[in-house]
Amino acid sequence: ARDFVNSCEAQTTVSISGDYAVPTVTIGNVDPIDCVNTQQLLTATANLANGRTTVSYLWSNTSTGSSLNVTKGGVYVVSATDETNQCIGTTAITVTEALGRPTVTFAPVEELNCETTQVVVSANVTSNTANLTYVWSNGISGANSIVVTVGDVYGITVTDEDSHCTTNDAQTVSQSTVSPTISISYPTEDVLNCKVSSVIVTANGSTTVAGHTVSYKWSSSEVVASKTISDTNVYTVVVTDDNNKCSVETVASVLQD
């Protein structure tokens, strides 16, 4: 300052400081969202200058507060404002999703019967990963196929160990092991003699399974129900269910006088 009367001057110094310290913001790491961990909690932490603690948070989805609960994958941005100097720091985190659920289909299987005594039940699995586990309803685990000998419904649980997603499905194995029945019909005159030189016997085969048919085979190679016998030999006849291949047999013979 100057006194214009006596031309004397006096001086002083004024110091103006600035506070531009931007908060440092971090978000803790989280696991991917999957079929078990269906949500994740994001927590932001802001470090302020000079030991200050008054801070406010704003997330990219307009939520406020230092924590945000998320249920979907994506990029989440948070801003932290130092309420003293109004400086803003930002950071972001990417939350991933691992929601790949295996798909299961089954290969066709034959019916269990008297000829086919075991079949393979095989689950065809499609997945985003090869890290899969298999558990069957009969207690077998570790493989996508099993050998079965009894008709039943066989369920499988396939788990993707990366996404923890599971798929349940089942295959029905049918079984038909009902044997046919058989009896032999003889004519009234069923004894060989000087008058009766041969006898026609008839095998009566039947099955209780709807839609099934039966066939015949004699030990003497005939493949019809009736056979002409002209000696005293014993003949075996086998009746077979043409569908399930189950069979039963009996014998036929005649006396000679």
Coordinates of C-alpha atoms in Angstrom, one line a residue:
A1 CA 0.0 0.0 0.0
R2 CA 1.3 3.5 -0.7
D3 CA 0.7 6.8 1.1
F4 CA 0.5 9.3 -1.7
V5 CA 1.1 12.2 0.7
N6 CA 4.5 11.1 2.0
S7 CA 5.2 8.6 -0.7
C8 CA 5.7 5.8 1.9
E9 CA 4.8 2.2 1.0
A10 CA 4.1 -1.0 3.0
Q11 CA 3.8 -4.5 1.6
T12 CA 2.5 -7.9 2.8
T13 CA 2.0 -11.4 1.2
V14 CA -1.2 -13.4 0.9
S15 CA -1.0 -17.2 0.2
I16 CA -4.0 -18.9 -1.5
S17 CA -3.8 -22.7 -1.4
G18 CA -5.9 -25.2 -3.5
D19 CA -7.4 -28.6 -2.5
Y20 CA -7.8 -30.7 -5.5
A21 CA -7.2 -34.2 -4.0
V22 CA -9.3 -36.7 -5.8
P23 CA -10.6 -39.7 -3.8
T24 CA -9.0 -43.1 -4.6
V25 CA -11.8 -45.6 -5.1
T26 CA -11.6 -49.4 -5.1
I27 CA -14.2 -52.2 -5.3
G28 CA -13.5 -55.6 -3.7
N29 CA -13.3 -58.6 -6.0
V30 CA -16.4 -60.8 -6.3
D31 CA -17.1 -64.3 -7.7
P32 CA -19.1 -64.8 -10.9
I33 CA -22.9 -65.0 -10.7
D34 CA -24.0 -68.6 -11.2
C35 CA -26.8 -71.0 -10.3
V36 CA -25.7 -71.1 -6.7
N37 CA -24.3 -67.6 -6.2
T38 CA -27.3 -65.8 -7.7
Q39 CA -26.2 -62.4 -6.4
Q40 CA -23.0 -60.6 -5.4
L41 CA -22.4 -57.7 -3.1
L42 CA -20.2 -55.0 -4.5
T43 CA -18.4 -52.8 -1.8
A44 CA -16.7 -49.6 -2.7
T45 CA -14.0 -48.0 -0.5
A46 CA -12.8 -44.4 -0.9
N47 CA -9.6 -43.1 0.5
L48 CA -9.7 -39.3 1.1
A49 CA -6.9 -36.8 1.6
N50 CA -5.9 -35.4 4.9
G51 CA -7.7 -38.0 6.9
R52 CA -11.1 -36.8 5.8
T53 CA -14.0 -39.3 6.0
T54 CA -17.0 -37.5 4.7
V55 CA -17.8 -39.1 1.3
S56 CA -20.8 -40.0 -0.7
Y57 CA -21.2 -42.7 -3.4
L58 CA -23.2 -42.9 -6.6
W59 CA -23.4 -46.1 -8.7
S60 CA -24.0 -46.2 -12.4
N61 CA -27.5 -47.6 -11.8
T62 CA -28.3 -44.5 -9.6
S63 CA -28.0 -46.4 -6.4
T64 CA -26.2 -44.7 -3.5
G65 CA -24.2 -46.0 -0.6
S66 CA -20.9 -47.8 -0.5
S67 CA -22.4 -51.2 -1.3
L68 CA -24.5 -52.5 -4.2
N69 CA -26.2 -55.9 -4.5
V70 CA -26.3 -57.1 -8.1
T71 CA -28.0 -60.1 -9.7
K72 CA -26.8 -59.8 -13.2
G73 CA -23.4 -59.7 -14.9
G74 CA -22.2 -56.4 -16.3
V75 CA -19.9 -53.4 -15.8
Y76 CA -20.7 -51.4 -12.6
V77 CA -19.3 -47.9 -12.1
V78 CA -19.1 -46.1 -8.8
S79 CA -18.2 -42.5 -8.1
A80 CA -17.0 -41.3 -4.7
T81 CA -17.3 -37.6 -3.9
D82 CA -15.2 -35.9 -1.2
E83 CA -17.8 -33.8 0.5
T84 CA -15.2 -31.3 1.6
N85 CA -13.6 -30.4 -1.7
Q86 CA -16.2 -31.9 -4.0
C87 CA -13.6 -33.8 -6.0
I88 CA -14.8 -37.0 -7.5
G89 CA -13.0 -40.3 -8.0
T90 CA -14.5 -43.2 -10.1
T91 CA -13.7 -46.8 -10.7
A92 CA -15.5 -49.8 -12.3
I93 CA -15.8 -53.5 -11.9
T94 CA -17.0 -56.2 -14.3
V95 CA -19.2 -58.9 -12.9
T96 CA -19.3 -62.0 -14.9
E97 CA -22.1 -64.6 -15.3
A98 CA -21.6 -68.4 -15.5
L99 CA -25.1 -69.6 -16.0
G100 CA -24.5 -72.4 -18.6
R101 CA -27.0 -75.1 -17.8
P102 CA -26.3 -78.5 -19.4
T103 CA -28.8 -80.0 -21.8
V104 CA -29.5 -83.8 -21.7
T105 CA -31.0 -86.1 -24.3
F106 CA -31.1 -89.9 -24.3
A107 CA -30.2 -92.4 -27.0
P108 CA -33.0 -94.9 -27.7
V109 CA -32.8 -98.1 -25.8
E110 CA -34.2 -101.5 -26.6
E111 CA -36.8 -103.2 -24.4
L112 CA -35.4 -105.7 -21.9
N113 CA -36.7 -109.2 -22.6
C114 CA -35.7 -112.9 -22.5
E115 CA -33.2 -112.3 -25.3
T116 CA -32.0 -108.8 -24.5
T117 CA -31.1 -109.1 -20.8
Q118 CA -29.2 -105.8 -20.5
V119 CA -29.1 -102.4 -22.2
V120 CA -27.0 -99.3 -21.9
V121 CA -28.8 -96.1 -20.8
S122 CA -26.7 -93.2 -22.3
A123 CA -27.2 -89.5 -21.6
N124 CA -26.0 -87.2 -24.4
V125 CA -24.9 -84.0 -22.6
T126 CA -24.3 -80.6 -24.2
S127 CA -22.5 -78.0 -22.1
N128 CA -20.3 -75.0 -22.3
T129 CA -17.7 -76.8 -20.2
A130 CA -16.3 -80.3 -19.9
N131 CA -16.2 -80.0 -16.1
L132 CA -19.3 -82.1 -15.5
T133 CA -20.4 -84.6 -12.9
Y134 CA -23.0 -87.3 -13.3
V135 CA -25.2 -88.9 -10.6
W136 CA -27.8 -91.6 -11.5
S137 CA -30.9 -92.3 -9.5
N138 CA -29.7 -95.9 -8.8
G139 CA -26.6 -94.5 -7.0
I140 CA -24.1 -94.9 -9.8
S141 CA -22.0 -91.8 -10.5
G142 CA -19.1 -90.6 -12.6
A143 CA -20.2 -91.5 -16.1
N144 CA -22.9 -90.4 -18.5
S145 CA -24.0 -94.0 -19.2
I146 CA -25.0 -97.1 -17.2
V147 CA -25.7 -100.7 -17.9
V148 CA -29.1 -101.8 -16.6
T149 CA -30.8 -105.2 -16.3
V150 CA -34.2 -104.3 -14.8
G151 CA -36.9 -102.2 -16.4
D152 CA -37.4 -98.9 -14.5
V153 CA -37.1 -95.1 -14.8
Y154 CA -33.5 -94.1 -14.6
G155 CA -32.9 -90.5 -13.7
I156 CA -29.7 -88.5 -14.0
T157 CA -28.4 -85.3 -12.5
V158 CA -25.8 -83.5 -14.5
T159 CA -23.9 -80.7 -12.8
D160 CA -21.7 -78.1 -14.5
E161 CA -19.0 -77.6 -11.8
D162 CA -18.1 -74.2 -13.2
S163 CA -21.5 -72.6 -13.1
H164 CA -23.0 -75.0 -10.4
C165 CA -26.0 -75.3 -12.7
T166 CA -27.7 -78.7 -12.8
T167 CA -30.1 -80.5 -15.2
N168 CA -32.3 -83.5 -14.3
D169 CA -33.7 -85.9 -16.8
A170 CA -34.8 -89.5 -17.0
Q171 CA -35.0 -92.4 -19.4
T172 CA -37.6 -95.2 -19.1
V173 CA -36.5 -98.7 -19.8
S174 CA -39.3 -101.1 -20.4
Q175 CA -39.2 -104.8 -19.7
S176 CA -41.2 -107.8 -21.0
T177 CA -40.3 -111.2 -19.6
V178 CA -43.7 -112.9 -19.5
S179 CA -43.4 -116.4 -20.9
P180 CA -46.2 -118.0 -23.0
T181 CA -48.1 -121.0 -21.8
I182 CA -48.4 -124.4 -23.5
S183 CA -50.5 -127.5 -23.5
I184 CA -50.8 -130.5 -25.7
S185 CA -54.1 -131.7 -27.2
Y186 CA -54.5 -135.4 -28.2
P187 CA -57.2 -136.9 -30.3
T188 CA -59.7 -139.4 -28.9
E189 CA -57.9 -142.3 -30.5
D190 CA -54.3 -141.6 -29.3
V191 CA -52.8 -145.0 -29.2
L192 CA -51.0 -146.5 -32.1
N193 CA -52.3 -149.9 -33.2
C194 CA -53.2 -152.0 -36.2
K195 CA -56.0 -149.6 -36.9
V196 CA -54.4 -146.2 -35.9
S197 CA -51.0 -145.8 -37.6
S198 CA -50.4 -142.2 -36.7
V199 CA -51.7 -139.6 -34.3
I200 CA -51.9 -135.9 -34.8
V201 CA -51.1 -133.9 -31.6
T202 CA -51.5 -130.2 -31.2
A203 CA -49.4 -127.8 -29.1
N204 CA -51.6 -125.0 -27.8
G205 CA -49.4 -121.9 -27.2
S206 CA -50.7 -118.6 -25.9
T207 CA -49.5 -115.4 -24.3
T208 CA -51.2 -112.9 -22.0
V209 CA -49.3 -110.0 -23.4
A210 CA -51.5 -107.9 -25.6
G211 CA -50.3 -107.7 -29.2
H212 CA -47.8 -110.5 -28.9
T213 CA -47.8 -113.6 -31.1
V214 CA -46.2 -117.0 -30.6
S215 CA -44.4 -119.5 -32.8
Y216 CA -43.7 -123.2 -32.5
K217 CA -40.7 -125.5 -33.1
W218 CA -40.6 -129.2 -32.6
S219 CA -37.5 -131.3 -31.9
S220 CA -38.2 -132.9 -35.2
S221 CA -37.9 -129.5 -36.9
E222 CA -41.6 -128.8 -37.6
V223 CA -42.5 -125.1 -37.0
V224 CA -46.3 -125.5 -36.8
A225 CA -48.6 -126.2 -33.9
S226 CA -49.7 -129.7 -34.9
K227 CA -47.4 -132.7 -35.5
T228 CA -48.1 -136.2 -36.8
I229 CA -46.6 -138.9 -34.6
S230 CA -46.3 -142.5 -35.9
D231 CA -43.9 -143.9 -33.4
T232 CA -43.4 -144.0 -29.6
N233 CA -40.6 -141.5 -29.5
V234 CA -40.9 -138.5 -27.2
Y235 CA -41.0 -135.1 -29.0
T236 CA -40.3 -131.7 -27.5
V237 CA -42.1 -128.6 -28.6
V238 CA -41.0 -125.1 -27.8
V239 CA -43.4 -122.2 -27.9
T240 CA -41.7 -118.8 -28.2
D241 CA -43.2 -115.3 -27.8
D242 CA -42.2 -113.6 -31.1
N243 CA -41.9 -110.2 -29.4
N244 CA -40.1 -110.7 -26.1
K245 CA -38.4 -114.0 -27.1
C246 CA -39.5 -115.8 -23.9
S247 CA -40.2 -119.4 -24.4
V248 CA -41.7 -122.5 -22.7
E249 CA -41.5 -126.1 -23.7
T250 CA -43.2 -129.4 -23.1
V251 CA -43.1 -132.9 -24.6
A252 CA -45.6 -135.1 -26.5
S253 CA -45.6 -138.8 -27.1
V254 CA -48.1 -141.6 -27.9
L255 CA -48.4 -145.2 -26.8
Q256 CA -48.4 -148.3 -29.0
D257 CA -50.7 -151.2 -28.5

